[in-house]
């Protein structure tokens, strides 16, 4: 339900576990074991006695959701833009510019000075406008 929010939080550096296939019991277990806050829009899970460490997300739009999380849990600060893969939640590693040459479109390579790679999925990241837009979505998204 909150896949977009998870991706955006990761792009801002947050350690976010997100799997569509997890059931409520698994989510609660992981939250207790790993001391994670459960972000949810599902009242069935917020009413469970062991799920006290949760934040019920009220907004429909990802921008509002992100604002709520940042304000409520993180004092409106973020760990670090573009430090974590938005798909795998793995830390991004800076790579030499030449390493990215055959892995990104030529116009991107020409314009960008620095690149990062996720060691898990091998995805290449750079501080392009599309990534900025993903992390800081416009109001209407
Ligand atoms: Zn990845």
Short mmCIF file of C-alpha atoms and ligand atoms in Angstrom, two decimals:
data_model
loop_
_atom_site.label_atom_id
_atom_site.label_comp_id
_atom_site.label_asym_id
_atom_site.label_seq_id
_atom_site.Cartn_x
_atom_site.Cartn_y
_atom_site.Cartn_z
CA UNK A 1 0.00 0.00 0.00
CA UNK A 2 2.86 2.37 0.77
CA UNK A 3 5.35 1.32 -1.91
CA UNK A 4 5.85 4.82 -3.27
CA UNK A 5 6.48 6.18 0.19
CA UNK A 6 9.03 3.40 0.83
CA UNK A 7 10.95 4.24 -2.36
CA UNK A 8 11.05 7.94 -1.61
CA UNK A 9 12.16 7.38 1.97
CA UNK A 10 15.02 5.18 0.76
CA UNK A 11 16.14 7.87 -1.69
CA UNK A 12 16.40 10.17 1.31
CA UNK A 13 18.55 7.58 3.07
CA UNK A 14 16.05 5.89 5.37
CA UNK A 15 16.40 2.19 6.11
CA UNK A 16 12.98 0.92 5.01
CA UNK A 17 11.81 -2.69 4.89
CA UNK A 18 9.03 -3.11 2.38
CA UNK A 19 7.66 -6.33 0.97
CA UNK A 20 4.20 -6.62 -0.47
CA UNK A 21 4.03 -10.26 0.53
CA UNK A 22 4.54 -9.84 4.29
CA UNK A 23 1.47 -10.62 6.37
CA UNK A 24 0.55 -8.77 9.57
CA UNK A 25 2.20 -11.33 11.85
CA UNK A 26 5.49 -11.10 9.98
CA UNK A 27 5.36 -7.31 9.98
CA UNK A 28 4.81 -7.23 13.74
CA UNK A 29 7.56 -9.79 14.35
CA UNK A 30 10.08 -7.81 12.24
CA UNK A 31 9.10 -4.57 13.94
CA UNK A 32 9.80 -6.09 17.36
CA UNK A 33 12.99 -7.92 16.36
CA UNK A 34 14.54 -5.04 14.45
CA UNK A 35 12.99 -2.18 16.45
CA UNK A 36 11.27 -0.77 13.40
CA UNK A 37 8.29 1.55 13.30
CA UNK A 38 5.38 0.12 11.34
CA UNK A 39 4.09 2.62 8.79
CA UNK A 40 0.62 1.59 7.77
CA UNK A 41 -2.75 2.65 6.47
CA UNK A 42 -4.40 -0.48 7.80
CA UNK A 43 -6.31 -0.19 11.07
CA UNK A 44 -6.39 -3.98 11.45
CA UNK A 45 -2.68 -3.95 12.25
CA UNK A 46 -2.71 -0.80 14.42
CA UNK A 47 -5.21 -2.47 16.75
CA UNK A 48 -2.98 -5.47 17.40
CA UNK A 49 -1.54 -5.37 20.96
CA UNK A 50 2.05 -6.06 19.86
CA UNK A 51 1.99 -3.43 17.11
CA UNK A 52 2.22 -0.44 19.45
CA UNK A 53 5.26 0.94 17.61
CA UNK A 54 3.34 2.16 14.59
CA UNK A 55 2.46 5.32 12.72
CA UNK A 56 -0.89 5.39 10.98
CA UNK A 57 -0.41 7.21 7.69
CA UNK A 58 -3.33 9.54 7.04
CA UNK A 59 -2.61 11.11 3.65
CA UNK A 60 -3.43 9.71 0.23
CA UNK A 61 -0.68 11.56 -1.60
CA UNK A 62 2.92 10.51 -1.21
CA UNK A 63 4.03 14.09 -0.54
CA UNK A 64 1.68 14.35 2.44
CA UNK A 65 2.71 10.89 3.62
CA UNK A 66 6.38 11.81 3.51
CA UNK A 67 5.73 15.07 5.35
CA UNK A 68 3.86 13.19 8.07
CA UNK A 69 6.67 10.67 8.55
CA UNK A 70 9.41 13.30 8.57
CA UNK A 71 7.58 15.55 11.01
CA UNK A 72 6.37 12.82 13.35
CA UNK A 73 9.37 10.53 13.51
CA UNK A 74 12.43 12.37 12.34
CA UNK A 75 12.17 16.01 13.42
CA UNK A 76 11.95 16.93 9.74
CA UNK A 77 15.51 15.79 8.99
CA UNK A 78 16.70 13.16 6.52
CA UNK A 79 19.73 10.83 6.79
CA UNK A 80 21.23 11.60 3.40
CA UNK A 81 19.92 12.09 -0.09
CA UNK A 82 20.85 9.32 -2.52
CA UNK A 83 22.67 7.04 -0.09
CA UNK A 84 20.38 4.01 -0.40
CA UNK A 85 18.87 2.01 -3.29
CA UNK A 86 15.17 2.79 -3.70
CA UNK A 87 14.46 -0.80 -4.73
CA UNK A 88 16.67 -2.93 -2.45
CA UNK A 89 17.29 -0.66 0.55
CA UNK A 90 21.03 -1.37 0.16
CA UNK A 91 23.65 1.35 0.67
CA UNK A 92 24.85 2.98 -2.57
CA UNK A 93 28.58 2.88 -3.33
CA UNK A 94 30.29 5.67 -5.30
CA UNK A 95 31.95 4.36 -8.46
CA UNK A 96 34.50 5.81 -10.84
CA UNK A 97 32.89 7.89 -13.56
CA UNK A 98 34.33 5.66 -16.31
CA UNK A 99 32.66 2.60 -14.78
CA UNK A 100 29.27 4.12 -15.48
CA UNK A 101 30.04 4.95 -19.09
CA UNK A 102 28.37 1.96 -20.72
CA UNK A 103 25.66 1.67 -18.12
CA UNK A 104 23.90 5.02 -18.44
CA UNK A 105 22.59 6.96 -21.46
CA UNK A 106 25.33 9.00 -23.20
CA UNK A 107 23.71 12.36 -22.44
CA UNK A 108 23.64 11.45 -18.75
CA UNK A 109 27.28 10.42 -18.82
CA UNK A 110 28.22 13.70 -20.50
CA UNK A 111 26.39 15.82 -17.95
CA UNK A 112 27.04 14.03 -14.67
CA UNK A 113 30.26 14.06 -12.69
CA UNK A 114 29.54 11.33 -10.17
CA UNK A 115 27.69 8.04 -10.07
CA UNK A 116 26.70 5.51 -7.44
CA UNK A 117 25.83 1.83 -7.70
CA UNK A 118 23.71 -0.56 -5.69
CA UNK A 119 25.83 -3.65 -5.12
CA UNK A 120 22.74 -5.82 -4.89
CA UNK A 121 20.75 -4.97 -8.04
CA UNK A 122 23.63 -3.16 -9.84
CA UNK A 123 21.38 -0.20 -10.59
CA UNK A 124 23.27 3.05 -11.31
CA UNK A 125 22.22 6.27 -9.61
CA UNK A 126 23.12 9.86 -10.25
CA UNK A 127 21.75 13.15 -9.01
CA UNK A 128 19.57 13.76 -12.02
CA UNK A 129 16.37 15.66 -12.16
CA UNK A 130 14.24 12.52 -12.18
CA UNK A 131 15.75 11.34 -8.92
CA UNK A 132 15.21 14.74 -7.35
CA UNK A 133 11.62 14.65 -8.48
CA UNK A 134 11.16 11.21 -6.97
CA UNK A 135 12.55 12.22 -3.61
CA UNK A 136 10.85 15.57 -3.51
CA UNK A 137 7.63 14.98 -5.41
CA UNK A 138 5.48 17.83 -6.54
CA UNK A 139 2.26 18.42 -4.66
CA UNK A 140 0.07 16.79 -7.27
CA UNK A 141 1.69 13.36 -7.41
ZN1 LIG B 1 19.38 -2.07 -5.52
#
